Coordinates of C-alpha atoms in Angstrom, one line a residue:
L1 CA 5.2 7.7 -8.4
L2 CA 4.7 10.0 -11.3
R3 CA 3.7 13.6 -11.8
W4 CA 1.8 14.9 -14.8
E5 CA 2.8 18.6 -15.0
P6 CA 1.0 21.2 -17.2
V7 CA 2.4 21.3 -20.7
S8 CA 3.2 24.9 -20.4
S9 CA 6.2 23.9 -18.2
S10 CA 7.7 21.8 -21.0
P11 CA 8.8 22.7 -24.5
T12 CA 6.1 23.4 -27.1
P13 CA 5.6 20.3 -29.3
P14 CA 7.5 20.7 -32.5
A15 CA 6.0 20.1 -35.9
C16 CA 8.4 17.7 -37.5
E17 CA 11.3 15.3 -36.8
D18 CA 14.0 18.0 -37.6
N19 CA 12.4 20.2 -35.0
D20 CA 12.5 17.2 -32.6
Y21 CA 16.2 16.9 -33.0
F22 CA 16.7 20.7 -32.6
G23 CA 14.4 20.6 -29.5
Y24 CA 16.3 17.7 -28.0
E25 CA 19.6 19.4 -28.6
I26 CA 18.4 22.6 -26.8
L27 CA 17.1 20.4 -23.9
F28 CA 20.5 18.6 -23.7
Q29 CA 22.4 22.0 -23.6
D30 CA 20.0 23.2 -20.9
L31 CA 20.6 20.1 -18.7
D32 CA 24.4 20.3 -19.3
R33 CA 25.0 23.1 -16.8
D34 CA 28.8 22.9 -16.8
G35 CA 29.0 22.7 -20.6
N36 CA 31.3 19.7 -20.7
G37 CA 29.2 17.7 -23.2
L38 CA 27.9 15.3 -20.5
V39 CA 24.8 15.3 -18.4
D40 CA 25.7 13.6 -15.1
I41 CA 23.2 12.3 -12.5
V42 CA 23.3 15.6 -10.4
E43 CA 22.6 17.7 -13.5
L44 CA 19.8 15.4 -14.5
Q45 CA 18.2 15.5 -11.0
E46 CA 18.5 19.3 -11.0
G47 CA 17.0 19.5 -14.5
L48 CA 14.0 17.4 -13.5
K49 CA 13.4 19.7 -10.5
N50 CA 13.6 22.8 -12.8
W51 CA 11.0 21.2 -15.1
G52 CA 8.7 20.9 -12.0
S53 CA 8.9 17.1 -12.5
S54 CA 8.5 14.9 -9.5
F55 CA 8.0 11.5 -11.0
G56 CA 9.3 9.5 -8.0
P57 CA 12.3 9.4 -5.6
N58 CA 14.6 7.8 -8.2
S59 CA 13.4 9.1 -11.6
E60 CA 16.8 10.5 -12.5
N61 CA 18.4 7.1 -11.7
D62 CA 16.0 5.3 -13.9
I63 CA 16.6 7.7 -16.8
F64 CA 20.4 7.7 -16.3
K65 CA 20.6 3.9 -16.0
A66 CA 18.5 3.4 -19.2
G67 CA 20.4 6.0 -21.2
N68 CA 24.0 5.6 -20.1
T69 CA 24.9 2.7 -22.4
N70 CA 28.7 3.0 -22.0
E71 CA 28.4 3.2 -18.2
D72 CA 30.6 6.3 -17.8
S73 CA 30.1 9.3 -15.6
G74 CA 27.4 11.0 -17.8
L75 CA 25.1 10.9 -20.8
D76 CA 26.6 12.4 -24.0
F77 CA 24.2 13.8 -26.6
G78 CA 24.2 10.6 -28.6
E79 CA 23.1 8.5 -25.6
F80 CA 20.6 11.2 -24.6
L81 CA 19.1 11.2 -28.1
H82 CA 19.0 7.4 -28.3
Y83 CA 17.2 7.3 -24.9
L84 CA 14.6 9.9 -26.0
K85 CA 13.9 8.1 -29.3
D86 CA 13.6 4.7 -27.5
H87 CA 11.4 6.2 -24.8
E88 CA 9.2 7.8 -27.6
K89 CA 8.5 4.4 -29.0
K90 CA 7.3 3.2 -25.6
M91 CA 5.2 6.2 -25.1
R92 CA 3.6 5.6 -28.5
L93 CA 2.6 2.1 -27.4
A94 CA 1.1 3.7 -24.2
F95 CA -0.8 6.3 -26.3
N96 CA -2.1 3.6 -28.6
S97 CA -3.3 1.5 -25.7
L98 CA -5.4 4.5 -24.5
D99 CA -6.6 5.4 -28.0
K100 CA -9.0 2.5 -28.3
N101 CA -10.8 3.7 -31.5
N102 CA -7.6 4.5 -33.2
D103 CA -8.6 8.1 -34.2
G104 CA -5.3 9.6 -33.1
I105 CA -6.7 11.4 -30.1
V106 CA -7.4 10.4 -26.5
E107 CA -10.8 11.5 -25.0
T108 CA -12.2 11.5 -21.5
S109 CA -14.1 8.3 -22.0
E110 CA -10.9 6.5 -23.0
I111 CA -9.1 7.8 -19.8
I112 CA -12.0 6.6 -17.7
A113 CA -12.0 3.1 -19.4
A114 CA -8.2 2.7 -19.0
L115 CA -8.2 3.5 -15.3
K116 CA -11.3 1.4 -14.7
S117 CA -9.5 -1.6 -16.2
L118 CA -6.9 -1.1 -13.4
G119 CA -9.6 -0.9 -10.7
I120 CA -9.5 2.9 -10.5
N121 CA -12.9 4.5 -10.8
I122 CA -13.0 8.2 -11.6
S123 CA -15.8 10.5 -12.5
D124 CA -16.2 12.3 -15.9
A125 CA -15.2 15.6 -14.2
Q126 CA -12.0 14.1 -12.8
A127 CA -11.1 12.6 -16.2
K128 CA -11.6 16.0 -17.8
K129 CA -9.2 17.6 -15.3
I130 CA -6.6 15.0 -16.1
L131 CA -7.1 15.6 -19.8
Q132 CA -6.9 19.4 -19.3
S133 CA -3.6 19.1 -17.6
I134 CA -2.1 17.5 -20.7
D135 CA -4.2 19.3 -23.5
S136 CA -2.2 22.3 -24.7
D137 CA -4.4 23.6 -27.5
G138 CA -7.8 23.7 -25.6
T139 CA -9.5 21.0 -27.8
M140 CA -10.4 18.8 -24.8
T141 CA -8.5 16.0 -26.5
I142 CA -4.9 14.8 -26.3
D143 CA -3.1 14.2 -29.6
W144 CA 0.2 12.3 -30.0
D145 CA 2.5 15.4 -29.9
E146 CA 0.9 16.6 -26.7
W147 CA 1.2 13.2 -25.1
K148 CA 4.8 12.7 -26.3
Y149 CA 6.2 16.0 -25.0
Y150 CA 4.2 15.8 -21.8
F151 CA 6.0 12.6 -20.8
L152 CA 9.3 13.5 -22.5
L153 CA 11.3 13.0 -19.3
H154 CA 9.1 10.5 -17.6
P155 CA 10.7 7.1 -16.8
A156 CA 7.4 5.2 -17.1
T157 CA 7.3 2.7 -20.0
N158 CA 3.6 1.8 -20.3
I159 CA 0.1 2.9 -19.3
D160 CA 0.0 0.6 -16.3
E161 CA 3.0 2.4 -14.8
I162 CA 1.4 5.8 -15.6
A163 CA -1.8 4.8 -13.7
R164 CA -0.3 2.6 -11.0
F165 CA 0.3 5.3 -8.4
W166 CA -3.4 5.3 -7.5
K167 CA -3.5 1.6 -6.7
H168 CA -4.1 1.0 -3.0
S169 CA -0.8 -0.6 -2.1
T170 CA -0.6 -3.0 0.8
I171 CA 3.1 -2.6 1.4
I172 CA 2.2 -0.4 4.3
D173 CA 2.0 -2.8 7.2
I174 CA 0.5 -1.6 10.4
G175 CA 0.1 -5.0 12.0
E176 CA -3.5 -5.6 10.9
S177 CA -4.3 -8.6 8.7
I178 CA -7.8 -8.0 7.3
S179 CA -7.2 -5.4 4.5
I180 CA -7.9 -6.1 0.9
P181 CA -4.8 -7.6 -0.8
D182 CA -3.0 -5.7 -3.6
E183 CA -3.1 -7.2 -7.1
F184 CA -0.4 -7.4 -9.7
T185 CA -0.4 -6.4 -13.4
E186 CA 0.3 -9.0 -16.1
E187 CA 3.6 -7.3 -16.7
E188 CA 4.5 -7.7 -13.0
K189 CA 3.6 -11.4 -13.1
H190 CA 5.7 -12.1 -16.2
S191 CA 8.7 -10.0 -15.1
G192 CA 8.8 -11.6 -11.6
D193 CA 8.3 -8.3 -9.9
W194 CA 5.3 -9.8 -8.0
W195 CA 7.5 -12.0 -5.9
R196 CA 10.0 -9.2 -5.3
Q197 CA 7.2 -7.0 -4.1
L198 CA 6.0 -9.8 -1.8
V199 CA 9.5 -10.4 -0.4
A200 CA 10.1 -6.6 0.1
G201 CA 6.7 -6.2 1.6
G202 CA 7.1 -9.2 3.9
M203 CA 10.5 -8.0 5.2
A204 CA 9.1 -4.5 5.7
G205 CA 6.2 -5.9 7.6
A206 CA 8.4 -8.0 9.8
V207 CA 10.6 -5.1 10.7
A208 CA 7.7 -2.7 11.3
R209 CA 5.9 -5.2 13.5
T210 CA 9.0 -6.0 15.5
C211 CA 9.7 -2.3 16.1
T212 CA 6.2 -1.6 17.2
A213 CA 5.7 -4.9 19.1
P214 CA 5.8 -3.2 22.6
F215 CA 2.8 -1.1 21.7
D216 CA 1.0 -4.2 20.3
R217 CA 1.6 -6.2 23.5
L218 CA 0.4 -3.2 25.6
K219 CA -2.8 -3.0 23.5
V220 CA -3.6 -6.7 24.2
M221 CA -2.9 -6.2 27.9
M222 CA -5.1 -3.1 28.1
Q223 CA -7.9 -4.9 26.3
V224 CA -7.9 -7.7 28.8
H225 CA -6.7 -6.2 32.1
S226 CA -7.8 -2.6 31.9
L227 CA -11.2 -2.3 33.6
K228 CA -13.3 0.6 34.8
S229 CA -12.3 0.0 38.4
R230 CA -8.6 -0.7 37.5
R231 CA -7.5 1.2 34.5
M232 CA -4.1 0.6 32.9
R233 CA -2.4 3.7 31.6
L234 CA 0.1 3.9 28.8
I235 CA 3.2 4.6 30.9
G236 CA 2.0 2.4 33.8
G237 CA 1.5 -0.5 31.4
F238 CA 5.1 -0.3 30.1
E239 CA 6.3 -0.1 33.7
Q240 CA 4.3 -3.2 34.6
M241 CA 5.7 -5.2 31.7
L242 CA 9.3 -4.1 32.5
K243 CA 8.9 -4.9 36.2
E244 CA 7.4 -8.4 35.5
G245 CA 9.8 -9.6 32.8
G246 CA 12.4 -7.1 31.9
I247 CA 12.9 -5.4 28.5
R248 CA 12.6 -8.7 26.6
S249 CA 9.0 -9.1 27.8
L250 CA 8.0 -6.1 25.6
W251 CA 8.4 -8.4 22.6
R252 CA 6.4 -11.4 23.9
G253 CA 4.2 -12.7 21.1
N254 CA 6.0 -10.9 18.4
G255 CA 7.6 -14.1 17.0
V256 CA 4.3 -15.7 15.9
N257 CA 3.1 -12.3 14.7
V258 CA 6.1 -12.1 12.3
F259 CA 6.0 -15.8 11.4
K260 CA 2.4 -15.6 10.2
I261 CA 3.1 -12.9 7.6
A262 CA 4.3 -15.3 4.9
P263 CA 1.5 -17.9 5.0
E264 CA -1.1 -15.3 5.5
T265 CA 0.0 -13.2 2.5
A266 CA 0.4 -16.2 0.3
L267 CA -3.1 -17.5 1.2
K268 CA -4.7 -14.1 0.8
I269 CA -3.3 -13.4 -2.6
G270 CA -3.9 -16.9 -3.9
A271 CA -7.5 -16.8 -2.7
Y272 CA -8.0 -13.3 -4.1
E273 CA -7.0 -14.4 -7.6
Q274 CA -9.2 -17.4 -7.4
Y275 CA -12.3 -15.5 -6.1
K276 CA -11.8 -12.9 -8.9
K277 CA -12.0 -15.8 -11.5
W278 CA -15.1 -17.2 -9.9
L279 CA -16.8 -13.8 -9.8
S280 CA -16.0 -12.8 -13.3
F281 CA -18.4 -13.9 -16.1
D282 CA -17.7 -14.7 -19.7
G283 CA -14.1 -13.4 -19.4
A284 CA -15.3 -9.9 -18.6
K285 CA -13.0 -7.6 -16.7
V286 CA -13.4 -7.6 -13.0
G287 CA -15.1 -4.5 -11.7
I288 CA -14.7 -2.6 -8.5
I289 CA -17.5 -4.5 -6.6
E290 CA -16.0 -7.9 -7.6
R291 CA -12.6 -6.8 -6.4
F292 CA -14.0 -5.7 -3.1
V293 CA -16.0 -8.9 -2.6
S294 CA -13.0 -11.0 -3.7
G295 CA -10.7 -9.2 -1.3
S296 CA -13.1 -9.6 1.6
L297 CA -13.5 -13.3 1.0
A298 CA -9.7 -13.7 0.5
G299 CA -9.2 -12.0 3.9
A300 CA -11.7 -14.4 5.5
T301 CA -10.1 -17.4 3.9
A302 CA -6.6 -16.5 5.0
Q303 CA -7.8 -15.6 8.6
T304 CA -9.6 -19.0 8.9
C305 CA -6.4 -20.9 7.9
I306 CA -4.0 -19.0 10.2
Y307 CA -6.4 -18.2 13.1
P308 CA -4.7 -20.6 15.6
M309 CA -1.6 -18.4 15.3
E310 CA -3.7 -15.4 16.3
V311 CA -4.7 -17.2 19.5
L312 CA -1.1 -18.2 20.2
K313 CA 0.0 -14.6 19.7
T314 CA -2.6 -13.4 22.2
R315 CA -1.8 -16.1 24.8
L316 CA 2.0 -15.5 24.5
A317 CA 1.5 -11.7 24.8
L318 CA -0.4 -12.2 28.0
G319 CA 1.8 -14.9 29.4
T320 CA 4.0 -14.4 32.4
T321 CA 7.7 -15.0 32.7
G322 CA 8.5 -18.8 32.4
Q323 CA 4.9 -19.7 31.6
Y324 CA 5.7 -20.7 28.0
S325 CA 9.2 -21.4 26.6
G326 CA 8.1 -20.6 23.0
I327 CA 5.5 -20.9 20.3
I328 CA 5.5 -24.7 20.2
D329 CA 5.4 -25.1 24.0
C330 CA 2.5 -22.7 24.2
G331 CA 0.6 -24.7 21.5
K332 CA 1.2 -28.0 23.2
K333 CA 0.0 -26.7 26.6
L334 CA -3.1 -25.2 25.1
L335 CA -3.9 -28.4 23.2
K336 CA -3.4 -30.6 26.3
Q337 CA -5.2 -28.4 28.8
E338 CA -8.1 -26.9 26.7
G339 CA -8.4 -29.0 23.5
V340 CA -8.5 -28.1 19.8
R341 CA -11.5 -25.8 20.1
T342 CA -9.4 -23.2 22.1
F343 CA -7.5 -22.4 18.9
F344 CA -10.7 -20.9 17.4
K345 CA -12.0 -18.9 20.3
G346 CA -13.0 -15.5 19.2
Y347 CA -13.2 -16.6 15.5
I348 CA -16.7 -15.2 15.0
P349 CA -16.1 -11.6 16.0
N350 CA -12.8 -11.8 14.1
L351 CA -14.7 -12.9 11.0
L352 CA -17.4 -10.3 11.5
S353 CA -14.8 -7.5 11.5
I354 CA -13.3 -8.4 8.1
L355 CA -16.1 -6.9 5.9
P356 CA -16.5 -3.6 7.8
Y357 CA -12.7 -3.1 8.1
A358 CA -12.2 -3.7 4.4
G359 CA -15.2 -1.6 3.5
I360 CA -14.3 1.4 5.6
D361 CA -10.6 1.2 4.6
F362 CA -11.5 1.1 0.9
A363 CA -14.3 3.8 1.2
V364 CA -12.1 6.3 3.1
Y365 CA -9.2 5.8 0.7
E366 CA -11.5 6.3 -2.3
L367 CA -13.0 9.4 -0.7
L368 CA -9.6 11.0 0.0
K369 CA -8.4 10.0 -3.4
N370 CA -11.4 11.5 -5.2
Y371 CA -11.2 14.7 -3.0
W372 CA -7.5 15.1 -4.1
L373 CA -8.4 14.5 -7.8
E374 CA -11.3 17.1 -7.6
H375 CA -9.1 19.8 -6.2
H376 CA -5.6 19.3 -7.5
T377 CA -5.7 17.5 -10.8
A378 CA -5.4 20.6 -12.9
E379 CA -1.8 21.0 -11.7
S380 CA -0.8 17.4 -11.4
V381 CA -2.5 14.0 -11.2
D382 CA 0.4 12.6 -9.2
P383 CA -0.4 13.1 -5.5
G384 CA 3.1 12.4 -4.3
I385 CA 4.4 9.9 -1.8
M386 CA 3.3 11.9 1.3
I387 CA -0.3 12.3 0.1
L388 CA -0.5 8.6 -0.7
L389 CA 0.9 7.6 2.6
G390 CA -1.4 10.0 4.4
C391 CA -4.5 8.6 2.5
S392 CA -3.6 5.0 3.3
T393 CA -2.7 5.7 6.9
L394 CA -5.9 7.6 7.6
S395 CA -8.0 4.9 5.9
H396 CA -6.4 2.2 7.9
T397 CA -6.8 4.2 11.1
C398 CA -10.5 4.9 10.5
A399 CA -11.1 1.2 9.8
Q400 CA -9.2 0.2 13.0
I401 CA -11.3 2.6 15.2
A402 CA -14.6 1.4 13.7
T403 CA -13.9 -2.3 14.2
F404 CA -12.0 -2.0 17.4
P405 CA -14.9 -3.2 19.6
L406 CA -15.0 -6.5 17.7
T407 CA -11.2 -6.8 18.0
L408 CA -11.5 -6.3 21.8
I409 CA -14.2 -8.9 22.0
R410 CA -12.1 -11.3 20.0
T411 CA -9.1 -10.8 22.3
R412 CA -11.2 -11.4 25.5
M413 CA -12.7 -14.6 24.0
Q414 CA -9.2 -15.8 23.0
V415 CA -8.0 -15.7 26.6
Q416 CA -11.0 -17.5 28.1
E417 CA -9.9 -20.7 29.8
K418 CA -11.7 -24.1 29.6
G419 CA -14.8 -24.1 31.7
A420 CA -15.1 -20.3 31.7
T421 CA -16.4 -19.8 28.1
T422 CA -18.7 -16.8 27.6
S423 CA -20.6 -16.3 24.3
M424 CA -20.0 -13.2 22.2
V425 CA -23.4 -11.8 22.9
H426 CA -23.1 -12.3 26.7
L427 CA -19.6 -10.8 26.6
I428 CA -20.9 -7.7 24.8
Q429 CA -23.6 -7.3 27.5
E430 CA -21.1 -7.8 30.3
I431 CA -18.7 -5.2 28.9
Y432 CA -21.4 -2.7 28.4
N433 CA -23.0 -3.2 31.9
N434 CA -19.7 -3.2 33.8
E435 CA -17.6 -0.7 31.8
G436 CA -20.0 1.3 29.5
K437 CA -19.3 2.3 25.9
R438 CA -15.7 3.2 26.7
G439 CA -15.0 -0.4 27.7
F440 CA -15.1 -1.4 24.0
F441 CA -12.2 0.8 23.3
R442 CA -9.7 -0.3 25.9
G443 CA -6.2 -0.4 24.3
L444 CA -7.1 1.9 21.4
T445 CA -4.5 4.5 22.3
P446 CA -1.4 2.3 21.8
N447 CA -3.0 0.8 18.7
I448 CA -3.3 4.3 17.2
I449 CA 0.1 5.5 18.4
K450 CA 1.9 2.6 16.6
V451 CA 0.3 3.4 13.1
L452 CA 2.6 6.3 12.2
P453 CA 5.9 4.7 13.1
A454 CA 4.8 1.4 11.5
V455 CA 4.0 3.2 8.2
C456 CA 7.3 5.0 8.2
I457 CA 9.4 2.0 9.1
S458 CA 7.5 -0.2 6.6
C459 CA 8.1 2.3 3.7
I460 CA 11.8 2.8 4.5
V461 CA 12.5 -0.9 4.8
Y462 CA 10.5 -1.6 1.6
E463 CA 12.6 0.9 -0.3
I464 CA 15.9 -0.5 1.0
V465 CA 15.0 -4.1 0.2
G466 CA 13.4 -3.0 -3.1
Q467 CA 16.6 -1.4 -4.2
H468 CA 18.6 -4.6 -3.5
L469 CA 16.0 -6.7 -5.4
G470 CA 15.9 -4.3 -8.4
L471 CA 12.4 -3.0 -7.8
I472 CA 13.4 0.6 -7.2

């Protein structure tokens, strides 16, 4: 993540290359706190903090790794100068990619166009606030000197990285499978970062789902067994599971829930890219509407292909000790006793929940993002990791609550045995007549409780795996 600080917190742009050298020398001396002629990682980290720069959790590592060519304990002035000159060339390319009309300045319209090409829609007022945070002379434009010194100690290398922090990343796994998939830049596709992100995201999702599996199983049990006349409480539900099958029973159904991550993610991303191609015309850039529609269709496609696993997960979660020996045994018994159609019970309410879930998730995230941009862009256009996590978590939670009645109906249809099938409409009427409006939200409490730990665990594991894979 990056932070665009007001230019007043950084050195005033010098007029010529000699002044550049002099300014870099002063900066180096300021960073070299102990005066030994080397800037070590601790001094660099402290220097970034003093500059008010919060470009990400490992910004000083990125700069140190890129600049420390002889791999010793610190950067000498020659290495520091070489890094800044090399970084300046990359920032020049980023500046030129923004300056579409090649007039030497960046205007609000060019900022809007650059972010729109990445799927980030901002208003003219928001673009002006971004521009004002970089513009040091009050001209309401950004020239090369302002741009260069604004990003002097920023580890980003191109405009995609500068804008990427506002992408709605799906590395946050809360156990739901119907959100719009993330997309990858051309650079990520060519560099191979896309598969590293998928591996890190998949492992993060697997660990997060496993850690929160007891809450997920309790949710399913409450959706099916908790009635108005016989309510299942949070603590009572856990006690019931432990009494029936011991501590291992808390993770019933988790195996298939983890197993389906890989095929579902691959199908969703592949379908998303294909739908985007079909919905774009004459090679035009894909707009925000096309992305949303493509994401919703991709979610529907992936869910259709892996839906039998959803049924298996529910049946295993509700199974008693010894009823099924595993995923394959459960599948065989369902096929023999109830036929192929049982693997698609509840498919319609599941399909109907995809569009509103994706729409609410997307709309709430955009609303929170735009609110932050409206009120804080003058100081910094980087929201920081906690704001991003908060926005994404809240948007997921709102989408979950809004679509939970359909989720409950899907679960109850999935557990209907052969000969006792009730249609979706009749089931809705039955729930409303017998349990009232609250009946549609049985199991919501454990579902909401698991969101925060799932988000935290997912992010921690993603960062650990990402470091091993060279992403972070």
